[in-house]
Amino acid sequence: MELCDRTASELARLLQKREVSSREITESVFRRMDEREEKINAYITRTRELALKLADQADRRYRHNESLSPLDGIPVAFKDILCTKGIRTTCGSLMLRDYIPPYDATAVEKVLKAGAVLVGKTNMDEFAMGSSTENSAFGPTRNPLDPERVAGGSSGGSAAAVAAGEAIVALGSDTGGSIRLPAAFCGIAGIKPTYGRISRYGLVSYASSLDQVGVLGKSVEDCALMLGIVSGHDKKDATSAHTKTPDFLRSLNKGLKGLRIGLPKEYFVEGLDPGIKERIMAAVSLLEDNGVHIVEISLPHTPYAVATYYLIATAEASSNLARYDGVKFGFRTRENVTDSIMMYELTRSRGLGKEVKRRIMLGTYVLSAGYYDAYYLKAQQVRALIKADFDKAFEEVDCMVTPVSPCLPFRIGEKITEPLQMYLVDIYTASLNLSGLPGMSINCGTIKGLPAGMQIIGKAFDEETVLRVAYGYEKSIYR
Amino acid sequence: MDFDVIIGFETHVELKTDSKLFCDCPVDYDALPNTLICPVCTGQPGALPVLNKKAVEYTVRAGLALKCTVNRLSRFARKNYFYPDLPKGYQISQYDKPFCEEGRLEITSGDGQPYAVGIKRVHLEEDAGKLVHSSDSFEASEFSLVDYNRSCVPLLEIVTDHEKNPLRSTLEARAYLEKLRQTLRYIEVSDCNMEKGQLRCDVNISLRPKGSKAYGNRSEIKNMASFKAIGEALEYEIARQRGIIEGGGEIFQETRLFDEAKHLTLPMRSKEDAPDYRYFPDPDLLEIELPDDFVDNIRRSMPELPDQSVDRLVGQYNLPKEDALLLTRDKRVAGYFSACALFVQDRQRLSRWIIKDLFRLLKKSSLSIAQCPVPPEGFSELVNAVTRDEITEKMGRQVLEEMFERGVSAGSVIAEKDLKPIRDLKTLERLVDEVIAENLQVTAKIREGSTKPMDYLIGQVMKKTRGKANPKELAKLIQEKLLG
């Protein structure tokens, strides 16, 4: 097994014992990139020189017994939606192709302070709008398990990089399922924590009330490790919670016995791939064997989640993306313009991709005078109902288990011309962004070589239980 | 036809907080362009706003001064529009839940009666950057530069009520704006310097036939920053609308611009072209719940308001109301007076000396009271010297001028110029004798019983003393000499 195929937790132990160096791990990761990037296209920007420098610094710290954290010296990748000071941050868009942020996102700052080695910025659907990482100005990311298929999106680059050994762990962002879906499609683990758990400062906004930074790793333990490092209140983000960060690693080993796990019946209806359903039910049996109580529950407003999500997300996006106007930074048309309005129009027409423009127009419509009440306000009301569904169901259970996506990784190009089909991929994930709840995606088997994903949903700020169930399942599989 | 005029004001006031509304950047109007900027106030991707607590405090203070209800729950909304000075493509403002609503501001109306102008709302928002054009206007310019120093500076918006006690004339409009500026300065939330753009107004005007209940269509005049412009624009617009209605025409709702050079308003855009700002609650900022003790603390530490200041000067010092009004126009003058009043017994004299003499000197040298070279202690010494007849009023004025110009004390000017009055009886008697001897014809008339020439004799003695004798004392002396 190559170093790059190992988990962060394993590598951390090896680094601690000084059996390997960060440079060796980092070189292994870059060798893998050299082998596979041409095909997979997980990265928009690779930072080899910086990475080797950071790796050497980490090795020096280990030699002096001054390591900063278990993440010290571990190669990480950031989704290219997280601002990195001095390193271009494109959001997968032509609009920001040459944009170099003057500051680090808070999550980035925390990971770098922990000593991690930044190996690159990963590909994504433009401004995180998409479920397949096909909407990128830098070309689609391909699934490492089957390069004819998509990696899922929008954090497809981060998921593919971790799955392919082109990074050990990665940061992503999740607005409607953008961490959980690609994690499921690439057969790895990914968690979107509770809204407010991780600072959004420096995460380029798509839909502010839904966006959340999260982590992707090969194992549940890696996710717990990384989550502990990036969590915590940030005074630069008014929506960041004042909650204390628990010791996520310690919560892993608490066992499954006695936990009550809900299966929301609305998540197992028509439209779900039978193979995925089968794998999930098998996983559920295994959990039951380990002492959990399975309870059927109901989340009656589930059918409205996707519609609600696309009203709120596009409304917020239409406003959030107004700053890309060619005035201050980013792309500006080179064509001759006669006034500022023309400059705006041409810059935005040329600089933004089709899906982004579609969502900006939808959102502009949703917020327009005369439509606001019927769409935006109504969507906010339904959002409250969806949230109330969860609150009620969580009176009976400690967490829930559902599929991540209704389908297996699809072929590149298969859904890209059918926006509605693409939107429906978010059907099991978007509710969690609307309600702000934590959700984790872990692998629960394969169907003809394609991975099936299982989603574990927790109460607000109870990532511990989510991680505990995920870890318990993972352990019982490998036992 | 007789018309009722209804005027509405939307006044924007820049708050004088140390830092901006949503970031740590300092507020400084004199800084070099684009030196006080950061990712937040330039709208960098990923940057987020965090509310400045001081700005909320100032907003609540203003709301309380304007007798508003302070809302327990309020929130910010995004106002979406494109303009190069607006870095995010939206302005963070308030829409459906402002901090303060439903207040009033008492002014003196045209007929001299008090009138409580209705205040609809007081809300907080961020200012935009500043465009610097290469020629007179945006359209005519080859290029324009943007300075984001002003971007995100806290801006208070105060909106008058259309229905409840609206403004009804240019005179009331002026009185309102003066009182508003005075009040905001008193509570120290803004310097309201119009030349620096710290106070700017959008004004709307509509006419309706006297007695009519329905409102006429209104025109709005945008962004004026001087009393003169506002007065002229209002007069022009009232006359224009009156002319149209009387000629059988119709007023359309529209936005107009005031051309200061031509003294007239010009159409800018009609109601149909009015932008749809697509307001919605800003998801980056949570709803704000103001705790009771936060509002109570502001209420308790509220500085004195102009009307309270007038009442205090009248009540505590027994000043005529006109004097009190003049002394309180500028809070710092009222403060100067109060400081002097600690040393001066004769407060009415003190008030007159400030209003007549100090104001004249300040105006002549274009100084504000804060820059006055005569400190309250020095000024008090002078007023007391006059009160005690140590010097005459006329001399007092000369002394004050010297003090003002050279920054010296009253005592030293009096000593230096040998202005101390002659009190020595022998000297005075000698001088009186001299004058009597020089004016035998006049003295004869006095002896015959005429009192008129008395003043002449006193004047003659005063001349010899170079004004340093007390005329009353002289009169007594002369009378004793002539009439026994």
mmCIF file of N, CA and C in Angstrom, chain A residues 123-166:
data_model
loop_
_atom_site.group_PDB
_atom_site.id
_atom_site.type_symbol
_atom_site.label_atom_id
_atom_site.label_comp_id
_atom_site.label_asym_id
_atom_site.label_seq_id
_atom_site.Cartn_x
_atom_site.Cartn_y
_atom_site.Cartn_z
ATOM 1 N N ASN A 123 -11.231 20.908 -7.742
ATOM 2 C CA ASN A 123 -12.247 21.256 -8.734
ATOM 3 C C ASN A 123 -13.651 21.173 -8.131
ATOM 4 N N MET A 124 -14.566 21.867 -8.766
ATOM 5 C CA MET A 124 -15.922 21.955 -8.218
ATOM 6 C C MET A 124 -16.863 22.472 -9.288
ATOM 7 N N ASP A 125 -18.150 22.254 -9.078
ATOM 8 C CA ASP A 125 -19.125 22.924 -9.926
ATOM 9 C C ASP A 125 -18.996 24.421 -9.677
ATOM 10 N N GLU A 126 -19.118 25.185 -10.744
ATOM 11 C CA GLU A 126 -18.935 26.627 -10.648
ATOM 12 C C GLU A 126 -19.785 27.207 -9.504
ATOM 13 N N PHE A 127 -19.123 27.915 -8.599
ATOM 14 C CA PHE A 127 -19.763 28.507 -7.421
ATOM 15 C C PHE A 127 -20.595 27.480 -6.635
ATOM 16 N N ALA A 128 -20.191 26.212 -6.710
ATOM 17 C CA ALA A 128 -20.842 25.118 -5.972
ATOM 18 C C ALA A 128 -22.238 24.799 -6.487
ATOM 19 N N MET A 129 -22.529 25.260 -7.696
ATOM 20 C CA MET A 129 -23.864 25.027 -8.248
ATOM 21 C C MET A 129 -23.847 23.820 -9.168
ATOM 22 N N GLY A 130 -24.187 22.664 -8.588
ATOM 23 C CA GLY A 130 -24.228 21.451 -9.390
ATOM 24 C C GLY A 130 -24.052 20.241 -8.503
ATOM 25 N N SER A 131 -24.340 19.070 -9.053
ATOM 26 C CA SER A 131 -24.260 17.839 -8.279
ATOM 27 C C SER A 131 -23.334 16.830 -8.943
ATOM 28 N N SER A 132 -22.500 17.302 -9.882
ATOM 29 C CA SER A 132 -21.676 16.349 -10.622
ATOM 30 C C SER A 132 -20.260 16.839 -10.926
ATOM 31 N N THR A 133 -19.944 18.084 -10.553
ATOM 32 C CA THR A 133 -18.660 18.690 -10.902
ATOM 33 C C THR A 133 -18.441 18.690 -12.426
ATOM 34 N N GLU A 134 -19.546 18.732 -13.146
ATOM 35 C CA GLU A 134 -19.430 18.937 -14.590
ATOM 36 C C GLU A 134 -19.515 20.415 -14.946
ATOM 37 N N ASN A 135 -20.125 21.220 -14.038
ATOM 38 C CA ASN A 135 -20.267 22.656 -14.303
ATOM 39 C C ASN A 135 -19.028 23.417 -13.863
ATOM 40 N N SER A 136 -17.864 22.999 -14.328
ATOM 41 C CA SER A 136 -16.655 23.718 -13.945
ATOM 42 C C SER A 136 -16.028 24.312 -15.195
ATOM 43 N N ALA A 137 -15.549 25.541 -15.054
ATOM 44 C CA ALA A 137 -14.860 26.173 -16.181
ATOM 45 C C ALA A 137 -13.540 25.456 -16.466
ATOM 46 N N PHE A 138 -13.141 24.546 -15.578
ATOM 47 C CA PHE A 138 -11.859 23.856 -15.720
ATOM 48 C C PHE A 138 -12.064 22.383 -16.100
ATOM 49 N N GLY A 139 -13.241 22.070 -16.646
ATOM 50 C CA GLY A 139 -13.533 20.711 -17.083
ATOM 51 C C GLY A 139 -14.048 19.856 -15.949
ATOM 52 N N PRO A 140 -14.748 18.754 -16.276
ATOM 53 C CA PRO A 140 -15.338 17.928 -15.221
ATOM 54 C C PRO A 140 -14.286 17.115 -14.471
ATOM 55 N N THR A 141 -14.619 16.782 -13.229
ATOM 56 C CA THR A 141 -13.806 15.821 -12.478
ATOM 57 C C THR A 141 -14.406 14.444 -12.724
ATOM 58 N N ARG A 142 -13.521 13.453 -12.904
ATOM 59 C CA ARG A 142 -14.009 12.096 -13.175
ATOM 60 C C ARG A 142 -13.887 11.237 -11.924
ATOM 61 N N ASN A 143 -14.771 10.260 -11.845
ATOM 62 C CA ASN A 143 -14.803 9.405 -10.663
ATOM 63 C C ASN A 143 -13.617 8.440 -10.684
ATOM 64 N N PRO A 144 -12.778 8.438 -9.657
ATOM 65 C CA PRO A 144 -11.595 7.555 -9.660
ATOM 66 C C PRO A 144 -11.970 6.075 -9.757
ATOM 67 N N LEU A 145 -13.189 5.720 -9.329
ATOM 68 C CA LEU A 145 -13.608 4.322 -9.373
ATOM 69 C C LEU A 145 -14.056 3.918 -10.772
ATOM 70 N N ASP A 146 -14.484 4.885 -11.552
ATOM 71 C CA ASP A 146 -14.896 4.665 -12.936
ATOM 72 C C ASP A 146 -14.859 6.001 -13.668
ATOM 73 N N PRO A 147 -13.773 6.266 -14.357
ATOM 74 C CA PRO A 147 -13.577 7.587 -14.971
ATOM 75 C C PRO A 147 -14.608 7.953 -16.031
ATOM 76 N N GLU A 148 -15.469 7.031 -16.427
ATOM 77 C CA GLU A 148 -16.554 7.389 -17.341
ATOM 78 C C GLU A 148 -17.689 8.067 -16.589
ATOM 79 N N ARG A 149 -17.600 7.989 -15.270
ATOM 80 C CA ARG A 149 -18.705 8.487 -14.452
ATOM 81 C C ARG A 149 -18.307 9.738 -13.663
ATOM 82 N N VAL A 150 -19.322 10.433 -13.209
ATOM 83 C CA VAL A 150 -19.073 11.665 -12.463
ATOM 84 C C VAL A 150 -18.628 11.329 -11.037
ATOM 85 N N ALA A 151 -17.980 12.303 -10.413
ATOM 86 C CA ALA A 151 -17.535 12.138 -9.030
ATOM 87 C C ALA A 151 -18.583 12.650 -8.056
ATOM 88 N N GLY A 152 -19.690 13.163 -8.599
ATOM 89 C CA GLY A 152 -20.662 13.834 -7.730
ATOM 90 C C GLY A 152 -20.212 15.276 -7.517
ATOM 91 N N GLY A 153 -21.103 16.066 -6.957
ATOM 92 C CA GLY A 153 -20.719 17.471 -6.780
ATOM 93 C C GLY A 153 -21.515 18.118 -5.679
ATOM 94 N N SER A 154 -21.162 19.280 -5.360
ATOM 95 C CA SER A 154 -20.203 20.090 -6.088
ATOM 96 C C SER A 154 -18.752 19.902 -5.608
ATOM 97 N N SER A 155 -18.538 19.264 -4.444
ATOM 98 C CA SER A 155 -17.153 19.081 -3.975
ATOM 99 C C SER A 155 -16.532 17.843 -4.619
ATOM 100 N N GLY A 156 -16.775 17.654 -5.916
ATOM 101 C CA GLY A 156 -16.295 16.454 -6.593
ATOM 102 C C GLY A 156 -14.784 16.340 -6.615
ATOM 103 N N GLY A 157 -14.103 17.460 -6.740
ATOM 104 C CA GLY A 157 -12.639 17.443 -6.766
ATOM 105 C C GLY A 157 -12.068 16.951 -5.446
ATOM 106 N N SER A 158 -12.623 17.445 -4.339
ATOM 107 C CA SER A 158 -12.147 17.035 -3.011
ATOM 108 C C SER A 158 -12.387 15.547 -2.797
ATOM 109 N N ALA A 159 -13.591 15.071 -3.180
ATOM 110 C CA ALA A 159 -13.922 13.654 -2.977
ATOM 111 C C ALA A 159 -13.032 12.768 -3.849
ATOM 112 N N ALA A 160 -12.870 13.154 -5.113
ATOM 113 C CA ALA A 160 -12.062 12.345 -6.031
ATOM 114 C C ALA A 160 -10.608 12.325 -5.577
ATOM 115 N N ALA A 161 -10.109 13.472 -5.121
ATOM 116 C CA ALA A 161 -8.712 13.555 -4.678
ATOM 117 C C ALA A 161 -8.467 12.604 -3.508
ATOM 118 N N VAL A 162 -9.361 12.609 -2.525
ATOM 119 C CA VAL A 162 -9.191 11.730 -1.358
ATOM 120 C C VAL A 162 -9.317 10.270 -1.785
ATOM 121 N N ALA A 163 -10.320 9.980 -2.625
ATOM 122 C CA ALA A 163 -10.551 8.590 -3.047
ATOM 123 C C ALA A 163 -9.371 8.061 -3.857
ATOM 124 N N ALA A 164 -8.726 8.939 -4.631
ATOM 125 C CA ALA A 164 -7.644 8.499 -5.515
ATOM 126 C C ALA A 164 -6.277 8.534 -4.838
ATOM 127 N N GLY A 165 -6.232 9.003 -3.602
ATOM 128 C CA GLY A 165 -4.947 9.137 -2.943
ATOM 129 C C GLY A 165 -4.170 10.363 -3.407
ATOM 130 N N GLU A 166 -4.881 11.315 -3.985
ATOM 131 C CA GLU A 166 -4.230 12.564 -4.404
ATOM 132 C C GLU A 166 -4.275 13.588 -3.274
#
